XYZ file of C-alpha atoms in Angstrom:
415
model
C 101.079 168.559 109.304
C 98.964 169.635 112.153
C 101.142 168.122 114.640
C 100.102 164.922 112.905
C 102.329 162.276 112.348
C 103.406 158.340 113.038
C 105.872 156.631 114.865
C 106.675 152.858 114.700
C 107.469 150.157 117.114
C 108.045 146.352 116.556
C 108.278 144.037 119.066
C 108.441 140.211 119.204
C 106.117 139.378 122.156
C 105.749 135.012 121.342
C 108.087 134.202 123.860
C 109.394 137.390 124.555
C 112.726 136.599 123.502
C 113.312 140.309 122.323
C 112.144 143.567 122.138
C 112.279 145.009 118.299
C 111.931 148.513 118.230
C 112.037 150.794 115.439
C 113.447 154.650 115.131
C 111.650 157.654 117.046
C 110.059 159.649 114.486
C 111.310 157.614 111.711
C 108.262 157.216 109.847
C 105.622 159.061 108.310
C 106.477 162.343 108.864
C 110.243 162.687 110.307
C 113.398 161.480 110.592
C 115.289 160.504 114.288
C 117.483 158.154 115.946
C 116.922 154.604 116.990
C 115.539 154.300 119.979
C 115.970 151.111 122.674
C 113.482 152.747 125.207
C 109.474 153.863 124.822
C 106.446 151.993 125.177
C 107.328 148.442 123.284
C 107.577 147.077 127.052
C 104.820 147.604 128.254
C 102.817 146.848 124.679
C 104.479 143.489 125.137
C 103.608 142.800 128.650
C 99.697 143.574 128.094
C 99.597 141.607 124.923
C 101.789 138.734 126.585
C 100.715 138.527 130.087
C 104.127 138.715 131.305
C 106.925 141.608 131.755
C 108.645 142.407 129.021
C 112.404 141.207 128.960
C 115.132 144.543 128.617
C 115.242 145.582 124.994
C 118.406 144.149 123.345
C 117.014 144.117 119.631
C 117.457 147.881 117.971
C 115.994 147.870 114.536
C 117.479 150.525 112.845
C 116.909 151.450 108.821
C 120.493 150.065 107.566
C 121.857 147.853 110.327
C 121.209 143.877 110.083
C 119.963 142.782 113.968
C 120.339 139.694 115.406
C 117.274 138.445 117.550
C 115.293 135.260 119.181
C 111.724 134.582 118.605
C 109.715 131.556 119.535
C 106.906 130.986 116.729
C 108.935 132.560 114.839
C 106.337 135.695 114.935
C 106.544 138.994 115.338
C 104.367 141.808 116.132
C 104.268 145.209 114.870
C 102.697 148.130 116.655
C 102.116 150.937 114.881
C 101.144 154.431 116.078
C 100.279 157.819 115.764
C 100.114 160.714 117.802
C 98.517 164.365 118.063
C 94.721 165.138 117.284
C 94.110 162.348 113.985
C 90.470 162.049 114.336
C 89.494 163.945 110.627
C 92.032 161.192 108.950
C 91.990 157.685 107.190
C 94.837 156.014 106.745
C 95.825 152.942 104.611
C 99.243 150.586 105.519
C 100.489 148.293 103.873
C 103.070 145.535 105.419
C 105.712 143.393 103.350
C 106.881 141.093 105.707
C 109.782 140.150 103.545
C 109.000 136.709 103.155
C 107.444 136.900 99.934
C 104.481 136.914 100.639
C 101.436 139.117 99.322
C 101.809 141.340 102.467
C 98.644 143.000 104.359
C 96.855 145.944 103.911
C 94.751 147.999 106.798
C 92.828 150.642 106.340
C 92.408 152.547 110.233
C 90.651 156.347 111.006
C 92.714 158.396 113.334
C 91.565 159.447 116.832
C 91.673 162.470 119.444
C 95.118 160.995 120.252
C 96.031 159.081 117.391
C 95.750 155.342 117.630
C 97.517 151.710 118.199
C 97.236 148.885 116.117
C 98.749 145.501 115.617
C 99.712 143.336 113.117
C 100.964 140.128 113.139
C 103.107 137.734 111.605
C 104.347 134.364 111.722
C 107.479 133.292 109.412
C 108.074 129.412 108.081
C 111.656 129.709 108.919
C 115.070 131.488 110.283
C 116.842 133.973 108.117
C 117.184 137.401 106.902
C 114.324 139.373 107.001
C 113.746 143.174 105.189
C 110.404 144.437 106.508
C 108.821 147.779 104.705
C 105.755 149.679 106.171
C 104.131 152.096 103.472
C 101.429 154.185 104.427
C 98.938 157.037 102.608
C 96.309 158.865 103.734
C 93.370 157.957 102.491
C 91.295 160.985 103.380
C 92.491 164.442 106.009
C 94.583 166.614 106.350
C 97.439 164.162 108.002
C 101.078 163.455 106.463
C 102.261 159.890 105.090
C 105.559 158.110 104.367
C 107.198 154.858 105.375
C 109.601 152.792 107.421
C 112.016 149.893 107.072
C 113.639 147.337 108.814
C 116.016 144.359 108.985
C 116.364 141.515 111.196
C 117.555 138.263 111.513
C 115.792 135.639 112.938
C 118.026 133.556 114.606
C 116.861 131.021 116.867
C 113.888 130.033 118.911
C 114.893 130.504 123.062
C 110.987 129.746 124.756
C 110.084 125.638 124.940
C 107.751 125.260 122.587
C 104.538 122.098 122.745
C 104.225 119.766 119.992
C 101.256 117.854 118.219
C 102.047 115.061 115.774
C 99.225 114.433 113.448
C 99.487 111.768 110.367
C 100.035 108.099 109.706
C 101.606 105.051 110.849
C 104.853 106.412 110.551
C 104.547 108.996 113.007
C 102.635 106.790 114.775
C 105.314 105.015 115.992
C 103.815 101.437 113.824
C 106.407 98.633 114.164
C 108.266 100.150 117.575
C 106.196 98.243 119.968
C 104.935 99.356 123.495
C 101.722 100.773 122.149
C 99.438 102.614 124.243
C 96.313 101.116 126.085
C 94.658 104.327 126.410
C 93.817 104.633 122.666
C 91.968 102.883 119.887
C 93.906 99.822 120.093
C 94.669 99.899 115.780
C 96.233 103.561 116.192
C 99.451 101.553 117.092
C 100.365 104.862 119.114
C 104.190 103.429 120.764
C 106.140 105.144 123.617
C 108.628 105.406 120.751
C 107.598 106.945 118.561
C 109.709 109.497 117.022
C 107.969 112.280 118.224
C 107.899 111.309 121.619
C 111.695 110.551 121.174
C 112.082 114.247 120.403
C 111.045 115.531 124.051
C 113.724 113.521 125.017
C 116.261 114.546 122.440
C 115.554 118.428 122.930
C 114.390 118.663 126.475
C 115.464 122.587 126.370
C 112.949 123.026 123.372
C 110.158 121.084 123.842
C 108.113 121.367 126.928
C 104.757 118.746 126.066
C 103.692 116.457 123.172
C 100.191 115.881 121.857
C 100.530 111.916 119.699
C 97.305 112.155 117.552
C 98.909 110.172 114.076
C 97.211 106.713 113.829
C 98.216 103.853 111.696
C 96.048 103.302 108.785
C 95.458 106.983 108.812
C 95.101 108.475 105.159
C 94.241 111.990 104.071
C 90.950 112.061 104.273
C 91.128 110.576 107.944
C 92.686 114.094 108.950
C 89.075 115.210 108.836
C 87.109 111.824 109.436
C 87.579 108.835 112.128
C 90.305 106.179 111.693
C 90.189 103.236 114.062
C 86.988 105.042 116.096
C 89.278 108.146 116.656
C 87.989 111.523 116.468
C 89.427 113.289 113.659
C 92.894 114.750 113.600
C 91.841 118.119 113.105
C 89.294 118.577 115.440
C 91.906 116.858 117.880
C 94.275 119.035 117.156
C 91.859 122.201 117.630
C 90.952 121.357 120.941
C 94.602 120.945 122.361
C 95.153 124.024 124.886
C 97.556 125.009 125.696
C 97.705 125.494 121.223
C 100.673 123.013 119.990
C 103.657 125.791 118.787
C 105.163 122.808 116.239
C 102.673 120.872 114.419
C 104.428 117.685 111.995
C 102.493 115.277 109.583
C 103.535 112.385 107.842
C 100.958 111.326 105.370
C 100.519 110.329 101.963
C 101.829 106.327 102.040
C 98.386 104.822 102.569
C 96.780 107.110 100.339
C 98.978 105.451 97.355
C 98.510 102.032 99.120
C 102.060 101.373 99.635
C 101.169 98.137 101.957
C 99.289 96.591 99.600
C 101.781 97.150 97.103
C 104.722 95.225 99.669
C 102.148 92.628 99.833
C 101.970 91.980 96.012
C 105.859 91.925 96.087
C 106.342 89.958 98.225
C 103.742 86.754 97.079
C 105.445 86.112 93.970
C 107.763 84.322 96.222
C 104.670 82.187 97.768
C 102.998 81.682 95.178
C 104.640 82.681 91.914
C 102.130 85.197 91.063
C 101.209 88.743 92.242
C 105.133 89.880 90.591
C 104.718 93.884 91.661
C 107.637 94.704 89.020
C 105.678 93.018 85.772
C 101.697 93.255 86.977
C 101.239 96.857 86.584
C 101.197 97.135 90.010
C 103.823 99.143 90.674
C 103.028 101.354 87.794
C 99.794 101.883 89.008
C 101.143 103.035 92.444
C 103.433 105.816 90.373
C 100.381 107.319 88.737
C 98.785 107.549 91.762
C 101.919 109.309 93.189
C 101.286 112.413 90.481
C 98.207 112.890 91.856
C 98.790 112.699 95.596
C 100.128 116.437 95.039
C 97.048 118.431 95.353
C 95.551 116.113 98.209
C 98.638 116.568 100.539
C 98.876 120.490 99.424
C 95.357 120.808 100.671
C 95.892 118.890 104.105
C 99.094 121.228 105.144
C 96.548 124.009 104.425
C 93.640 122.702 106.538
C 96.103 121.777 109.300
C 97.268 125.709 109.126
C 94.114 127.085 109.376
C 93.345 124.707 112.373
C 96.242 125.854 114.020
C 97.177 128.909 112.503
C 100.026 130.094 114.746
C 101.694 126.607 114.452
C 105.000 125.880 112.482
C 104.251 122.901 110.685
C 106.594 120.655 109.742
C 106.052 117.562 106.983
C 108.119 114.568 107.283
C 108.528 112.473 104.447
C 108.992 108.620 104.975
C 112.729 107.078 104.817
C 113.884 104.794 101.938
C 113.053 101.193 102.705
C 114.828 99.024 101.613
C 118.838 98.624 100.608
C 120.581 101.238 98.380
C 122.604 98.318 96.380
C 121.448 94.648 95.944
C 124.810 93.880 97.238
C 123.569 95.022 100.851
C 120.577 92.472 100.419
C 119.950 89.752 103.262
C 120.837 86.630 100.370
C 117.752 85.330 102.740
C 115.584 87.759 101.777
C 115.059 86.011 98.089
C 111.450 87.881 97.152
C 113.564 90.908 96.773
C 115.032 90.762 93.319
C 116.971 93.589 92.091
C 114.437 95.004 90.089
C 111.631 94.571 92.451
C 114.165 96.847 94.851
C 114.868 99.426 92.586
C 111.113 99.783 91.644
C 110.145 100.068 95.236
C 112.514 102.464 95.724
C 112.394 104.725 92.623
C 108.466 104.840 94.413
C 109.767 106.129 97.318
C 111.821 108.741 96.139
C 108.623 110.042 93.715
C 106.417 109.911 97.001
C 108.993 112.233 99.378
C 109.424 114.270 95.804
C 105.472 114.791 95.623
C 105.101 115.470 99.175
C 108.019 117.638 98.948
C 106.751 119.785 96.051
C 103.026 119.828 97.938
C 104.955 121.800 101.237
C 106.533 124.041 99.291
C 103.400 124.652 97.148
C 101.221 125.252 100.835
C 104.362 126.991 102.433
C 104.794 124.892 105.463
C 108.462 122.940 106.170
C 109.444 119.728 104.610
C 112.328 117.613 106.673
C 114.177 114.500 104.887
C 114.258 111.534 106.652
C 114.716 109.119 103.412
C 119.010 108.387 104.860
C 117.245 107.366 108.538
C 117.413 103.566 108.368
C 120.575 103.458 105.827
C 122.399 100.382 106.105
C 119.481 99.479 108.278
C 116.917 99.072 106.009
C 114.344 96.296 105.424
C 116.562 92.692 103.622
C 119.664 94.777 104.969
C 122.062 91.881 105.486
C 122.847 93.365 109.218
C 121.051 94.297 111.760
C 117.872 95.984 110.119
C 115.452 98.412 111.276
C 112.198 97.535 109.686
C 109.997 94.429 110.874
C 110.386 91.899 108.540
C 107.880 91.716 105.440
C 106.180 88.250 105.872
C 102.740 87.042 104.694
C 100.704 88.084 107.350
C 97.625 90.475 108.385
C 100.288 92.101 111.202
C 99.882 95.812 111.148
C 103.828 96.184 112.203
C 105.260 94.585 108.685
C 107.629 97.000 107.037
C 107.815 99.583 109.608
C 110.554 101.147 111.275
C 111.491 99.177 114.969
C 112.374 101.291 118.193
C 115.853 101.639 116.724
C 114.330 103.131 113.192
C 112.138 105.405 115.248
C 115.315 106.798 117.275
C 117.119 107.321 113.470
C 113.946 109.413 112.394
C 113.662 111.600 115.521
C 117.574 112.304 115.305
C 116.812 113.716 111.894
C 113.640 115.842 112.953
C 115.622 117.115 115.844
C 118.661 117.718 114.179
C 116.203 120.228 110.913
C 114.516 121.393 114.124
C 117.769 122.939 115.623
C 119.130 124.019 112.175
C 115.614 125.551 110.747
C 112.963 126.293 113.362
């Protein structure tokens, strides 16, 4: 072996919540005991910029190990010691998260080398990392490692951007902001800002960038005068650690189609349940897939580091026609169902379209229950009348409070 061989250290340097650090030896070419001490400090503090806390994290080969992380991400630094400079090697990472893994191909040196690699996970759990490696060319021995670890909760404050729509906009709460294009409808509550105040130990800043009227192709042109969303969101420093999006309802035109609902009661014409209209608004649903897929992905790649979380849009309007307002008389039965069976298929599309781009989805459809818009007490929507008001048929300060509970409550469970 030449004297040739590898040894492997993890450590979790986002917030520094805990040093990871694999077995002595326990690689490529030998066998040893865990080890708690050795140079994962002071990797972390030069990569971090700050001292690294005392290792309580041990990753050992068979042991599950409870530890903190703030992306979640971890780092892994790999190294190898003695005189490698005649050898290639190739390592290959499964991060246990089902992904594809990554594969590096590195030459040795004098006295061996250091590299990095890093990874961010979509979520707490149970994680089984294995590190293969060959030799690719030299005289230089090979093997591999694993470990366990469970990612349990998130213990730095993390800053948050909220890109997308009306709904996240805070549309319909009032108390809209002076400082920005006047349309964007951007209200002190709105959910996301609600959240600082909800999890004050988590979140440390918020970046409001959604805009009402804002569709999917607005996350990469103007809305309202705005820059884009995207290029907004690249140019936040310091870079947003949660990213969420709401998007997708003004893509399918779901205003237009409460308007058309609603004027049958006017006018006795424009009845959404019988003129195709709603039907129309379905098909466009199937499609909607693909678009939102590819938005979650652009908004990765513009902040890569993020954990992004999609919130679908709560159910409007009353579970039972029972719970109807009896003043509410546009909305019949079947014109309640139909705009609710849309509702559901939207949150199922968008949904399916996380799962498809791997980012988080959190359900907010139970937020306004018993609350909802014709709800016979005390609703939570603004009232859908005939007029050009942006606010019709969105959530009030109190429905904005109901959706941030939810958010904060899947962000203490899940991120």
């Amino acid at each position: 072996m030449h004297g040739r061989r590898w040894r492997v250290w993890v450590v979790a340097l986002v917030a520094m919540a805990c040093a990871l650090l694999g077995p002595t030896g326990a690689s490529f070419a030998a066998t040893g005991t865990p080890s708690v001490n050795g140079p994962a400090g002071a990797r972390a503090g030069g990569s971090a910029g700050s001292p690294a806390p005392s290792a309580h994290c041990d990753l050992a080969d068979t042991l599950v190990t409870d530890c903190s992380s703030h992306n979640p991400q971890i780092t892994m630094s790999i190294y190898n010691f003695g005189d490698t400079s005649d050898c290639v090697f190739k390592i290959h990472m499964n991060w246990g998260d089902g992904g594809k893994g990554q594969d590096f191909t590195k030459k040795g040196g004098p006295d061996g080398i250091e590299f990095l690699a890093d990874h961010a996970y979509a979520d707490r759990g149970v994680y089984h990392l294995v590190l293969t490696g060959s030799v690719v060319s030299g005289p230089c021995g090979s093997g591999s490692a694993d470990y366990t670890f469970r990612l349990l909760s998130i213990t730095g404050k993390q800053h948050l951007a909220a890109l997308g729509d009306s709904y996240s906009s805070g549309e319909g709460a009032g108390t809209y902001d002076h400082t920005t294009p006047a349309d964007c409808h951007r209200s002190a509550e709105a959910w996301p800002r609600l959240l600082l105040r909800l999890s004050p130990k988590t979140l440390v800043s918020q970046q409001l960038l959604a805009c009402s009227g804002a569709t999917s192709a607005a996350l990469a042109g103007k809305v309202h005068g705005q820059p884009d969303q995207l290029t907004a969101l690249k140019a936040l420093r310091p870079r947003p650690d949660l990213v969420t999006l709401s998007m997708g309802g003004n893509d399918v035109g779901f205003s237009a189609v409460l308007a058309d609902c609603f004027l049958i009661y006017l006018h006795g014409h424009g009845d959404c349940d019988t003129d195709g209209v709603l039907a129309k608004a379905a098909t466009k649903i199937k499609a909607e897939r693909s678009v939102l897929a590819a938005d979650y992905a652009a908004v990765r790649r513009a902040d890569p580091d993020a954990t992004i979380l999609v919130v679908g849009y709560p159910r409007l309007f009353p579970a039972t026609q029972q719970q109807v307002d009896p003043g509410c008389h546009w909305l019949t039965n079947d014109k309640r169902t139909g705009l609710n069976a849309l509702a559901v298929q939207l949150d199922g599309v968008i949904r399916a379209a996380a799962a498809q781009a791997g980012v988080n989805y959190v359900d907010v459809s139970s937020a306004l229950a018993g609350h909802e818009a014709c709800a016979a007490h005390d609703s939570w929507v603004v009232p859908i009348h005939l007029s050009t008001s942006q606010e019709m048929g969105h959530p009030t300060a109190s429905g904005q409070s109901a959706i941030a509970r939810l958010v904060n409550a899947y962000i203490d469970q899940h991120v």
